[in-house]
Amino acid sequence: IGLATARSLAHAHDLPLRPVGSLTALAAAIDARVVLPAIDARRGELFAALYVEGEQRWEPFVTGIEALVERVASLPREGLEPPLAAGDGSLRSRKALESASIAVAPPEARCHVVSASIICRLAARVHAVAPEAVQPQYLRAPDATPQR
């Protein structure tokens, strides 16, 4: 919905877009060297990615909490501390993450929500593109299916 709105407004005003993903914006708000933004994807799943020193190490993906914990555990540890997780998905999965030695930012921390100011800061660094060039990034198949 957000991308469709942005594309429509850009078309209406003949403006380019500067795309910034939600996980990237969430990661930029986390004050740690290794960060694990996690958004509640419903159905017991999370949208997640991994960033090290601001660089994306894992492309965004959808996963269950157990698989996420296993993936983090398999990270090479050459000088890397465990990630700091944030986002509503990390709050919902706090117990499982912390039992796997993955720290979760305190519940009152501002890094659990995507900030418009951070999106603007990141957008200033992104190349502007035509609205039709920006496509949604679907990480799982939709629930809706055509009726027969």
mmCIF file of N, CA and C in Angstrom:
data_model
loop_
_atom_site.group_PDB
_atom_site.id
_atom_site.type_symbol
_atom_site.label_atom_id
_atom_site.label_comp_id
_atom_site.label_asym_id
_atom_site.label_seq_id
_atom_site.Cartn_x
_atom_site.Cartn_y
_atom_site.Cartn_z
ATOM 1 N N ILE A 1 0.837 -1.186 0.000
ATOM 2 C CA ILE A 1 0.000 0.000 0.000
ATOM 3 C C ILE A 1 0.880 1.248 0.000
ATOM 4 N N GLY A 2 1.926 1.232 0.824
ATOM 5 C CA GLY A 2 2.817 2.389 0.898
ATOM 6 C C GLY A 2 3.512 2.663 -0.423
ATOM 7 N N LEU A 3 3.990 1.602 -1.072
ATOM 8 C CA LEU A 3 4.681 1.780 -2.348
ATOM 9 C C LEU A 3 3.705 2.237 -3.433
ATOM 10 N N ALA A 4 2.510 1.676 -3.454
ATOM 11 C CA ALA A 4 1.512 2.094 -4.445
ATOM 12 C C ALA A 4 1.173 3.573 -4.266
ATOM 13 N N THR A 5 1.063 4.009 -3.025
ATOM 14 C CA THR A 5 0.786 5.424 -2.754
ATOM 15 C C THR A 5 1.941 6.301 -3.223
ATOM 16 N N ALA A 6 3.162 5.902 -2.889
ATOM 17 C CA ALA A 6 4.340 6.684 -3.292
ATOM 18 C C ALA A 6 4.440 6.766 -4.814
ATOM 19 N N ARG A 7 4.212 5.643 -5.490
ATOM 20 C CA ARG A 7 4.286 5.648 -6.952
ATOM 21 C C ARG A 7 3.206 6.535 -7.557
ATOM 22 N N SER A 8 2.001 6.462 -7.010
ATOM 23 C CA SER A 8 0.899 7.292 -7.522
ATOM 24 C C SER A 8 1.187 8.774 -7.344
ATOM 25 N N LEU A 9 1.663 9.147 -6.173
ATOM 26 C CA LEU A 9 1.989 10.555 -5.920
ATOM 27 C C LEU A 9 3.127 11.027 -6.829
ATOM 28 N N ALA A 10 4.128 10.172 -6.998
ATOM 29 C CA ALA A 10 5.253 10.540 -7.862
ATOM 30 C C ALA A 10 4.787 10.736 -9.306
ATOM 31 N N HIS A 11 3.942 9.825 -9.797
ATOM 32 C CA HIS A 11 3.406 9.977 -11.156
ATOM 33 C C HIS A 11 2.590 11.258 -11.281
ATOM 34 N N ALA A 12 1.730 11.514 -10.311
ATOM 35 C CA ALA A 12 0.845 12.684 -10.369
ATOM 36 C C ALA A 12 1.622 13.994 -10.390
ATOM 37 N N HIS A 13 2.772 14.006 -9.744
ATOM 38 C CA HIS A 13 3.557 15.245 -9.645
ATOM 39 C C HIS A 13 4.829 15.210 -10.490
ATOM 40 N N ASP A 14 4.941 14.180 -11.342
ATOM 41 C CA ASP A 14 6.089 14.033 -12.233
ATOM 42 C C ASP A 14 7.410 14.092 -11.461
ATOM 43 N N LEU A 15 7.491 13.271 -10.415
ATOM 44 C CA LEU A 15 8.681 13.216 -9.564
ATOM 45 C C LEU A 15 9.292 11.817 -9.582
ATOM 46 N N PRO A 16 10.599 11.727 -9.361
ATOM 47 C CA PRO A 16 11.222 10.411 -9.221
ATOM 48 C C PRO A 16 11.031 9.892 -7.790
ATOM 49 N N LEU A 17 11.374 8.640 -7.583
ATOM 50 C CA LEU A 17 11.347 8.045 -6.239
ATOM 51 C C LEU A 17 12.761 7.684 -5.812
ATOM 52 N N ARG A 18 12.966 7.639 -4.526
ATOM 53 C CA ARG A 18 14.226 7.196 -3.936
ATOM 54 C C ARG A 18 13.873 6.054 -2.985
ATOM 55 N N PRO A 19 13.932 4.816 -3.470
ATOM 56 C CA PRO A 19 13.437 3.688 -2.678
ATOM 57 C C PRO A 19 14.316 3.339 -1.477
ATOM 58 N N VAL A 20 13.650 3.122 -0.346
ATOM 59 C CA VAL A 20 14.300 2.682 0.895
ATOM 60 C C VAL A 20 13.413 1.600 1.495
ATOM 61 N N GLY A 21 13.963 0.427 1.728
ATOM 62 C CA GLY A 21 13.192 -0.668 2.305
ATOM 63 C C GLY A 21 12.973 -0.505 3.802
ATOM 64 N N SER A 22 11.905 -1.094 4.289
ATOM 65 C CA SER A 22 11.570 -1.008 5.715
ATOM 66 C C SER A 22 12.644 -1.619 6.604
ATOM 67 N N LEU A 23 13.182 -2.782 6.219
ATOM 68 C CA LEU A 23 14.222 -3.409 7.044
ATOM 69 C C LEU A 23 15.496 -2.573 7.053
ATOM 70 N N THR A 24 15.824 -1.951 5.933
ATOM 71 C CA THR A 24 16.997 -1.077 5.873
ATOM 72 C C THR A 24 16.808 0.123 6.788
ATOM 73 N N ALA A 25 15.617 0.712 6.753
ATOM 74 C CA ALA A 25 15.332 1.863 7.620
ATOM 75 C C ALA A 25 15.357 1.458 9.090
ATOM 76 N N LEU A 26 14.813 0.303 9.397
ATOM 77 C CA LEU A 26 14.823 -0.183 10.776
ATOM 78 C C LEU A 26 16.257 -0.436 11.235
ATOM 79 N N ALA A 27 17.067 -1.038 10.372
ATOM 80 C CA ALA A 27 18.464 -1.322 10.720
ATOM 81 C C ALA A 27 19.242 -0.045 11.000
ATOM 82 N N ALA A 28 18.967 1.005 10.243
ATOM 83 C CA ALA A 28 19.690 2.268 10.418
ATOM 84 C C ALA A 28 19.406 2.909 11.769
ATOM 85 N N ALA A 29 18.302 2.534 12.397
ATOM 86 C CA ALA A 29 17.941 3.102 13.704
ATOM 87 C C ALA A 29 18.572 2.346 14.867
ATOM 88 N N ILE A 30 19.159 1.192 14.587
ATOM 89 C CA ILE A 30 19.712 0.344 15.645
ATOM 90 C C ILE A 30 21.169 0.721 15.867
ATOM 91 N N ASP A 31 21.495 1.087 17.088
ATOM 92 C CA ASP A 31 22.844 1.539 17.423
ATOM 93 C C ASP A 31 23.711 0.356 17.846
ATOM 94 N N ALA A 32 24.206 -0.377 16.841
ATOM 95 C CA ALA A 32 25.088 -1.517 17.098
ATOM 96 C C ALA A 32 25.853 -1.814 15.816
ATOM 97 N N ARG A 33 26.945 -2.526 15.957
ATOM 98 C CA ARG A 33 27.767 -2.879 14.795
ATOM 99 C C ARG A 33 27.087 -3.956 13.946
ATOM 100 N N VAL A 34 26.489 -4.943 14.614
ATOM 101 C CA VAL A 34 25.788 -6.035 13.932
ATOM 102 C C VAL A 34 24.318 -5.933 14.316
ATOM 103 N N VAL A 35 23.452 -5.744 13.324
ATOM 104 C CA VAL A 35 22.041 -5.524 13.634
ATOM 105 C C VAL A 35 21.144 -6.508 12.885
ATOM 106 N N LEU A 36 20.066 -6.862 13.553
ATOM 107 C CA LEU A 36 19.099 -7.817 13.027
ATOM 108 C C LEU A 36 17.704 -7.196 13.112
ATOM 109 N N PRO A 37 17.303 -6.435 12.086
ATOM 110 C CA PRO A 37 15.944 -5.904 12.104
ATOM 111 C C PRO A 37 14.961 -7.039 11.829
ATOM 112 N N ALA A 38 13.869 -7.067 12.583
ATOM 113 C CA ALA A 38 12.867 -8.128 12.432
ATOM 114 C C ALA A 38 11.474 -7.521 12.535
ATOM 115 N N ILE A 39 10.695 -7.714 11.498
ATOM 116 C CA ILE A 39 9.329 -7.197 11.446
ATOM 117 C C ILE A 39 8.370 -8.377 11.524
ATOM 118 N N ASP A 40 7.344 -8.245 12.344
ATOM 119 C CA ASP A 40 6.339 -9.296 12.486
ATOM 120 C C ASP A 40 5.624 -9.492 11.150
ATOM 121 N N ALA A 41 5.742 -10.689 10.578
ATOM 122 C CA ALA A 41 5.124 -11.007 9.291
ATOM 123 C C ALA A 41 3.799 -11.748 9.473
ATOM 124 N N ARG A 42 3.358 -11.882 10.700
ATOM 125 C CA ARG A 42 2.149 -12.636 11.046
ATOM 126 C C ARG A 42 2.358 -14.118 10.735
ATOM 127 N N ARG A 43 1.374 -14.912 11.040
ATOM 128 C CA ARG A 43 1.431 -16.370 10.813
ATOM 129 C C ARG A 43 2.655 -17.018 11.450
ATOM 130 N N GLY A 44 3.162 -16.430 12.550
ATOM 131 C CA GLY A 44 4.320 -17.010 13.222
ATOM 132 C C GLY A 44 5.628 -16.803 12.489
ATOM 133 N N GLU A 45 5.670 -15.838 11.582
ATOM 134 C CA GLU A 45 6.880 -15.594 10.801
ATOM 135 C C GLU A 45 7.385 -14.173 10.994
ATOM 136 N N LEU A 46 8.635 -13.979 10.580
ATOM 137 C CA LEU A 46 9.287 -12.672 10.660
ATOM 138 C C LEU A 46 9.866 -12.321 9.296
ATOM 139 N N PHE A 47 9.886 -11.026 8.986
ATOM 140 C CA PHE A 47 10.699 -10.517 7.886
ATOM 141 C C PHE A 47 11.985 -10.051 8.550
ATOM 142 N N ALA A 48 13.123 -10.475 8.040
ATOM 143 C CA ALA A 48 14.389 -10.132 8.690
ATOM 144 C C ALA A 48 15.489 -9.936 7.653
ATOM 145 N N ALA A 49 16.589 -9.366 8.122
ATOM 146 C CA ALA A 49 17.809 -9.193 7.333
ATOM 147 C C ALA A 49 18.935 -9.012 8.345
ATOM 148 N N LEU A 50 20.163 -9.024 7.887
ATOM 149 C CA LEU A 50 21.304 -8.808 8.775
ATOM 150 C C LEU A 50 22.196 -7.738 8.162
ATOM 151 N N TYR A 51 22.627 -6.808 9.003
ATOM 152 C CA TYR A 51 23.511 -5.717 8.582
ATOM 153 C C TYR A 51 24.728 -5.692 9.496
ATOM 154 N N VAL A 52 25.889 -5.502 8.908
ATOM 155 C CA VAL A 52 27.127 -5.361 9.674
ATOM 156 C C VAL A 52 27.748 -4.027 9.275
ATOM 157 N N GLU A 53 27.923 -3.171 10.271
ATOM 158 C CA GLU A 53 28.473 -1.830 10.054
ATOM 159 C C GLU A 53 27.753 -1.102 8.922
ATOM 160 N N GLY A 54 26.432 -1.222 8.902
ATOM 161 C CA GLY A 54 25.616 -0.522 7.922
ATOM 162 C C GLY A 54 25.485 -1.192 6.569
ATOM 163 N N GLU A 55 26.227 -2.259 6.337
ATOM 164 C CA GLU A 55 26.170 -2.965 5.057
ATOM 165 C C GLU A 55 25.296 -4.206 5.192
ATOM 166 N N GLN A 56 24.426 -4.403 4.219
ATOM 167 C CA GLN A 56 23.540 -5.562 4.256
ATOM 168 C C GLN A 56 24.325 -6.841 4.000
ATOM 169 N N ARG A 57 24.258 -7.786 4.944
ATOM 170 C CA ARG A 57 24.908 -9.091 4.793
ATOM 171 C C ARG A 57 23.929 -10.146 4.299
ATOM 172 N N TRP A 58 22.685 -10.069 4.768
ATOM 173 C CA TRP A 58 21.646 -11.002 4.321
ATOM 174 C C TRP A 58 20.552 -10.212 3.636
ATOM 175 N N GLU A 59 20.166 -10.649 2.472
ATOM 176 C CA GLU A 59 19.007 -10.064 1.800
ATOM 177 C C GLU A 59 17.782 -10.288 2.682
ATOM 178 N N PRO A 60 16.795 -9.410 2.613
ATOM 179 C CA PRO A 60 15.566 -9.627 3.380
ATOM 180 C C PRO A 60 14.947 -10.987 3.041
ATOM 181 N N PHE A 61 14.423 -11.641 4.068
ATOM 182 C CA PHE A 61 13.803 -12.953 3.895
ATOM 183 C C PHE A 61 12.698 -13.117 4.927
ATOM 184 N N VAL A 62 11.852 -14.109 4.703
ATOM 185 C CA VAL A 62 10.796 -14.438 5.658
ATOM 186 C C VAL A 62 11.168 -15.770 6.296
ATOM 187 N N THR A 63 10.942 -15.870 7.607
ATOM 188 C CA THR A 63 11.384 -17.056 8.331
ATOM 189 C C THR A 63 10.590 -17.239 9.615
ATOM 190 N N GLY A 64 10.635 -18.433 10.130
ATOM 191 C CA GLY A 64 10.128 -18.693 11.472
ATOM 192 C C GLY A 64 11.226 -18.364 12.471
ATOM 193 N N ILE A 65 10.864 -18.198 13.729
ATOM 194 C CA ILE A 65 11.848 -17.810 14.739
ATOM 195 C C ILE A 65 12.924 -18.878 14.921
ATOM 196 N N GLU A 66 12.548 -20.162 14.894
ATOM 197 C CA GLU A 66 13.549 -21.220 15.088
ATOM 198 C C GLU A 66 14.596 -21.194 13.978
ATOM 199 N N ALA A 67 14.143 -21.033 12.738
ATOM 200 C CA ALA A 67 15.074 -20.978 11.608
ATOM 201 C C ALA A 67 15.959 -19.737 11.684
ATOM 202 N N LEU A 68 15.404 -18.624 12.161
ATOM 203 C CA LEU A 68 16.204 -17.408 12.305
ATOM 204 C C LEU A 68 17.296 -17.607 13.346
ATOM 205 N N VAL A 69 16.948 -18.202 14.465
ATOM 206 C CA VAL A 69 17.932 -18.463 15.519
ATOM 207 C C VAL A 69 19.040 -19.369 14.985
ATOM 208 N N GLU A 70 18.676 -20.402 14.224
ATOM 209 C CA GLU A 70 19.684 -21.300 13.641
ATOM 210 C C GLU A 70 20.580 -20.553 12.658
ATOM 211 N N ARG A 71 19.993 -19.695 11.867
ATOM 212 C CA ARG A 71 20.792 -18.949 10.881
ATOM 213 C C ARG A 71 21.772 -18.009 11.572
ATOM 214 N N VAL A 72 21.327 -17.335 12.622
ATOM 215 C CA VAL A 72 22.230 -16.452 13.374
ATOM 216 C C VAL A 72 23.335 -17.277 14.026
ATOM 217 N N ALA A 73 22.989 -18.445 14.564
ATOM 218 C CA ALA A 73 23.988 -19.304 15.211
ATOM 219 C C ALA A 73 25.053 -19.770 14.223
ATOM 220 N N SER A 74 24.703 -19.864 12.941
ATOM 221 C CA SER A 74 25.661 -20.333 11.936
ATOM 222 C C SER A 74 26.563 -19.227 11.396
ATOM 223 N N LEU A 75 26.361 -17.992 11.880
ATOM 224 C CA LEU A 75 27.205 -16.881 11.424
ATOM 225 C C LEU A 75 28.665 -17.119 11.784
ATOM 226 N N PRO A 76 29.584 -16.858 10.858
ATOM 227 C CA PRO A 76 30.996 -16.904 11.237
ATOM 228 C C PRO A 76 31.260 -15.815 12.277
ATOM 229 N N ARG A 77 31.989 -16.126 13.299
ATOM 230 C CA ARG A 77 32.180 -15.197 14.416
ATOM 231 C C ARG A 77 33.494 -14.428 14.363
ATOM 232 N N GLU A 78 34.158 -14.386 13.219
ATOM 233 C CA GLU A 78 35.437 -13.686 13.137
ATOM 234 C C GLU A 78 35.275 -12.227 13.538
ATOM 235 N N GLY A 79 35.452 -11.953 14.801
ATOM 236 C CA GLY A 79 35.411 -10.586 15.287
ATOM 237 C C GLY A 79 34.028 -9.970 15.362
ATOM 238 N N LEU A 80 32.983 -10.741 15.110
ATOM 239 C CA LEU A 80 31.625 -10.204 15.163
ATOM 240 C C LEU A 80 30.956 -10.562 16.478
ATOM 241 N N GLU A 81 30.375 -9.542 17.091
ATOM 242 C CA GLU A 81 29.566 -9.811 18.272
ATOM 243 C C GLU A 81 28.189 -10.289 17.814
ATOM 244 N N PRO A 82 27.423 -10.908 18.712
ATOM 245 C CA PRO A 82 26.061 -11.298 18.331
ATOM 246 C C PRO A 82 25.267 -10.054 17.934
ATOM 247 N N PRO A 83 24.303 -10.214 17.038
ATOM 248 C CA PRO A 83 23.548 -9.043 16.595
ATOM 249 C C PRO A 83 22.626 -8.497 17.679
ATOM 250 N N LEU A 84 22.299 -7.224 17.541
ATOM 251 C CA LEU A 84 21.269 -6.598 18.357
ATOM 252 C C LEU A 84 20.019 -6.564 17.493
ATOM 253 N N ALA A 85 18.944 -7.170 17.979
ATOM 254 C CA ALA A 85 17.693 -7.235 17.233
ATOM 255 C C ALA A 85 16.761 -6.109 17.650
ATOM 256 N N ALA A 86 15.986 -5.631 16.694
ATOM 257 C CA ALA A 86 14.971 -4.614 16.975
ATOM 258 C C ALA A 86 13.857 -4.753 15.958
ATOM 259 N N GLY A 87 12.728 -4.165 16.278
ATOM 260 C CA GLY A 87 11.548 -4.240 15.434
ATOM 261 C C GLY A 87 10.452 -4.997 16.164
ATOM 262 N N ASP A 88 9.211 -4.832 15.709
ATOM 263 C CA ASP A 88 8.116 -5.497 16.411
ATOM 264 C C ASP A 88 8.251 -7.012 16.381
ATOM 265 N N GLY A 89 8.901 -7.556 15.360
ATOM 266 C CA GLY A 89 9.137 -8.999 15.310
ATOM 267 C C GLY A 89 10.088 -9.464 16.393
ATOM 268 N N SER A 90 11.089 -8.652 16.706
ATOM 269 C CA SER A 90 12.026 -9.031 17.776
ATOM 270 C C SER A 90 11.351 -8.949 19.137
ATOM 271 N N LEU A 91 10.444 -7.996 19.306
ATOM 272 C CA LEU A 91 9.725 -7.899 20.581
ATOM 273 C C LEU A 91 8.810 -9.101 20.776
ATOM 274 N N ARG A 92 8.121 -9.518 19.725
ATOM 275 C CA ARG A 92 7.244 -10.695 19.819
ATOM 276 C C ARG A 92 8.041 -11.974 20.063
ATOM 277 N N SER A 93 9.262 -12.024 19.559
ATOM 278 C CA SER A 93 10.095 -13.228 19.663
ATOM 279 C C SER A 93 11.212 -13.068 20.682
ATOM 280 N N ARG A 94 11.098 -12.086 21.544
ATOM 281 C CA ARG A 94 12.152 -11.735 22.496
ATOM 282 C C ARG A 94 12.685 -12.944 23.266
ATOM 283 N N LYS A 95 11.805 -13.742 23.822
ATOM 284 C CA LYS A 95 12.224 -14.875 24.658
ATOM 285 C C LYS A 95 13.114 -15.845 23.867
ATOM 286 N N ALA A 96 12.678 -16.212 22.668
ATOM 287 C CA ALA A 96 13.452 -17.145 21.845
ATOM 288 C C ALA A 96 14.785 -16.538 21.421
ATOM 289 N N LEU A 97 14.786 -15.263 21.059
ATOM 290 C CA LEU A 97 16.031 -14.609 20.644
ATOM 291 C C LEU A 97 17.019 -14.528 21.801
ATOM 292 N N GLU A 98 16.546 -14.075 22.948
ATOM 293 C CA GLU A 98 17.447 -13.928 24.095
ATOM 294 C C GLU A 98 17.944 -15.276 24.602
ATOM 295 N N SER A 99 17.135 -16.326 24.491
ATOM 296 C CA SER A 99 17.610 -17.648 24.918
ATOM 297 C C SER A 99 18.701 -18.166 23.985
ATOM 298 N N ALA A 100 18.792 -17.586 22.785
ATOM 299 C CA ALA A 100 19.848 -17.943 21.832
ATOM 300 C C ALA A 100 20.984 -16.921 21.856
ATOM 301 N N SER A 101 21.044 -16.115 22.921
ATOM 302 C CA SER A 101 22.088 -15.097 23.107
ATOM 303 C C SER A 101 22.046 -13.988 22.064
ATOM 304 N N ILE A 102 20.862 -13.713 21.536
ATOM 305 C CA ILE A 102 20.675 -12.586 20.623
ATOM 306 C C ILE A 102 19.996 -11.491 21.430
ATOM 307 N N ALA A 103 20.696 -10.388 21.626
ATOM 308 C CA ALA A 103 20.142 -9.288 22.418
ATOM 309 C C ALA A 103 19.014 -8.605 21.648
ATOM 310 N N VAL A 104 18.025 -8.150 22.394
ATOM 311 C CA VAL A 104 16.907 -7.400 21.823
ATOM 312 C C VAL A 104 16.898 -6.031 22.495
ATOM 313 N N ALA A 105 16.774 -4.985 21.694
ATOM 314 C CA ALA A 105 16.727 -3.627 22.247
ATOM 315 C C ALA A 105 15.571 -3.525 23.242
ATOM 316 N N PRO A 106 15.715 -2.688 24.273
ATOM 317 C CA PRO A 106 14.643 -2.538 25.265
ATOM 318 C C PRO A 106 13.319 -2.158 24.593
ATOM 319 N N PRO A 107 12.194 -2.630 25.136
ATOM 320 C CA PRO A 107 10.889 -2.372 24.511
ATOM 321 C C PRO A 107 10.588 -0.894 24.279
ATOM 322 N N GLU A 108 11.085 -0.036 25.149
ATOM 323 C CA GLU A 108 10.789 1.397 25.004
ATOM 324 C C GLU A 108 11.703 2.096 23.992
ATOM 325 N N ALA A 109 12.680 1.391 23.458
ATOM 326 C CA ALA A 109 13.625 1.995 22.507
ATOM 327 C C ALA A 109 12.908 2.407 21.221
ATOM 328 N N ARG A 110 13.314 3.524 20.668
ATOM 329 C CA ARG A 110 12.698 4.041 19.442
ATOM 330 C C ARG A 110 13.068 3.227 18.205
ATOM 331 N N CYS A 111 14.076 2.395 18.308
ATOM 332 C CA CYS A 111 14.539 1.641 17.139
ATOM 333 C C CYS A 111 13.586 0.516 16.733
ATOM 334 N N HIS A 112 12.501 0.317 17.462
ATOM 335 C CA HIS A 112 11.555 -0.746 17.110
ATOM 336 C C HIS A 112 10.541 -0.326 16.048
ATOM 337 N N VAL A 113 10.534 0.951 15.694
ATOM 338 C CA VAL A 113 9.602 1.430 14.662
ATOM 339 C C VAL A 113 10.383 2.138 13.558
ATOM 340 N N VAL A 114 9.873 2.036 12.348
ATOM 341 C CA VAL A 114 10.500 2.706 11.213
ATOM 342 C C VAL A 114 10.257 4.207 11.350
ATOM 343 N N SER A 115 11.320 4.980 11.259
ATOM 344 C CA SER A 115 11.259 6.427 11.450
ATOM 345 C C SER A 115 11.283 7.159 10.107
ATOM 346 N N ALA A 116 10.358 8.099 9.940
ATOM 347 C CA ALA A 116 10.323 8.903 8.710
ATOM 348 C C ALA A 116 11.614 9.690 8.528
ATOM 349 N N SER A 117 12.184 10.189 9.621
ATOM 350 C CA SER A 117 13.420 10.970 9.492
ATOM 351 C C SER A 117 14.576 10.094 9.014
ATOM 352 N N ILE A 118 14.613 8.851 9.453
ATOM 353 C CA ILE A 118 15.671 7.944 8.988
ATOM 354 C C ILE A 118 15.444 7.587 7.523
ATOM 355 N N ILE A 119 14.198 7.354 7.143
ATOM 356 C CA ILE A 119 13.912 7.076 5.731
ATOM 357 C C ILE A 119 14.374 8.247 4.865
ATOM 358 N N CYS A 120 14.105 9.466 5.294
ATOM 359 C CA CYS A 120 14.539 10.651 4.530
ATOM 360 C C CYS A 120 16.059 10.733 4.447
ATOM 361 N N ARG A 121 16.737 10.455 5.552
ATOM 362 C CA ARG A 121 18.203 10.491 5.552
ATOM 363 C C ARG A 121 18.768 9.447 4.589
ATOM 364 N N LEU A 122 18.215 8.235 4.621
ATOM 365 C CA LEU A 122 18.680 7.181 3.724
ATOM 366 C C LEU A 122 18.330 7.497 2.269
ATOM 367 N N ALA A 123 17.152 8.049 2.044
ATOM 368 C CA ALA A 123 16.718 8.378 0.681
ATOM 369 C C ALA A 123 17.637 9.409 0.036
ATOM 370 N N ALA A 124 18.191 10.294 0.844
ATOM 371 C CA ALA A 124 19.106 11.310 0.310
ATOM 372 C C ALA A 124 20.360 10.676 -0.288
ATOM 373 N N ARG A 125 20.668 9.444 0.120
ATOM 374 C CA ARG A 125 21.870 8.744 -0.375
ATOM 375 C C ARG A 125 21.571 7.780 -1.524
ATOM 376 N N VAL A 126 20.293 7.624 -1.861
ATOM 377 C CA VAL A 126 19.876 6.660 -2.875
ATOM 378 C C VAL A 126 19.624 7.384 -4.193
ATOM 379 N N HIS A 127 20.008 6.756 -5.286
ATOM 380 C CA HIS A 127 19.794 7.325 -6.614
ATOM 381 C C HIS A 127 18.298 7.397 -6.911
ATOM 382 N N ALA A 128 17.834 8.530 -7.399
ATOM 383 C CA ALA A 128 16.428 8.704 -7.771
ATOM 384 C C ALA A 128 16.130 7.921 -9.045
ATOM 385 N N VAL A 129 14.960 7.289 -9.076
ATOM 386 C CA VAL A 129 14.554 6.490 -10.233
ATOM 387 C C VAL A 129 13.109 6.818 -10.594
ATOM 388 N N ALA A 130 12.732 6.442 -11.793
ATOM 389 C CA ALA A 130 11.346 6.630 -12.234
ATOM 390 C C ALA A 130 10.420 5.778 -11.366
ATOM 391 N N PRO A 131 9.228 6.263 -11.071
ATOM 392 C CA PRO A 131 8.309 5.512 -10.204
ATOM 393 C C PRO A 131 8.055 4.084 -10.677
ATOM 394 N N GLU A 132 7.937 3.891 -11.996
ATOM 395 C CA GLU A 132 7.659 2.536 -12.497
ATOM 396 C C GLU A 132 8.839 1.585 -12.317
ATOM 397 N N ALA A 133 10.018 2.113 -12.048
ATOM 398 C CA ALA A 133 11.193 1.266 -11.820
ATOM 399 C C ALA A 133 11.215 0.669 -10.415
ATOM 400 N N VAL A 134 10.411 1.202 -9.522
ATOM 401 C CA VAL A 134 10.385 0.712 -8.140
ATOM 402 C C VAL A 134 9.302 -0.349 -8.021
ATOM 403 N N GLN A 135 9.721 -1.553 -7.706
ATOM 404 C CA GLN A 135 8.794 -2.679 -7.592
ATOM 405 C C GLN A 135 8.760 -3.183 -6.153
ATOM 406 N N PRO A 136 7.606 -3.680 -5.720
ATOM 407 C CA PRO A 136 7.538 -4.230 -4.364
ATOM 408 C C PRO A 136 8.408 -5.474 -4.246
ATOM 409 N N GLN A 137 8.915 -5.699 -3.064
ATOM 410 C CA GLN A 137 9.731 -6.885 -2.800
ATOM 411 C C GLN A 137 8.886 -7.848 -1.968
ATOM 412 N N TYR A 138 8.281 -8.810 -2.647
ATOM 413 C CA TYR A 138 7.442 -9.782 -1.950
ATOM 414 C C TYR A 138 8.321 -10.914 -1.436
ATOM 415 N N LEU A 139 8.267 -11.153 -0.149
ATOM 416 C CA LEU A 139 9.112 -12.182 0.451
ATOM 417 C C LEU A 139 8.383 -13.511 0.621
ATOM 418 N N ARG A 140 7.070 -13.518 0.413
ATOM 419 C CA ARG A 140 6.313 -14.773 0.427
ATOM 420 C C ARG A 140 5.095 -14.622 -0.481
ATOM 421 N N ALA A 141 4.532 -15.754 -0.832
ATOM 422 C CA ALA A 141 3.361 -15.760 -1.708
ATOM 423 C C ALA A 141 2.156 -15.166 -0.979
ATOM 424 N N PRO A 142 1.255 -14.533 -1.712
ATOM 425 C CA PRO A 142 0.067 -13.959 -1.071
ATOM 426 C C PRO A 142 -0.881 -15.046 -0.571
ATOM 427 N N ASP A 143 -1.703 -14.691 0.398
ATOM 428 C CA ASP A 143 -2.715 -15.614 0.916
ATOM 429 C C ASP A 143 -3.845 -15.807 -0.092
ATOM 430 N N ALA A 144 -4.177 -14.746 -0.801
ATOM 431 C CA ALA A 144 -5.299 -14.797 -1.737
ATOM 432 C C ALA A 144 -4.943 -15.636 -2.957
ATOM 433 N N THR A 145 -5.891 -16.436 -3.380
ATOM 434 C CA THR A 145 -5.720 -17.232 -4.593
ATOM 435 C C THR A 145 -6.973 -17.068 -5.444
ATOM 436 N N PRO A 146 -6.841 -17.176 -6.759
ATOM 437 C CA PRO A 146 -8.021 -17.039 -7.623
ATOM 438 C C PRO A 146 -9.036 -18.142 -7.331
ATOM 439 N N GLN A 147 -10.316 -17.780 -7.374
ATOM 440 C CA GLN A 147 -11.366 -18.784 -7.201
ATOM 441 C C GLN A 147 -11.544 -19.542 -8.497
ATOM 442 N N ARG A 148 -11.905 -20.801 -8.352
ATOM 443 C CA ARG A 148 -12.119 -21.628 -9.554
ATOM 444 C C ARG A 148 -13.580 -21.844 -9.773
#
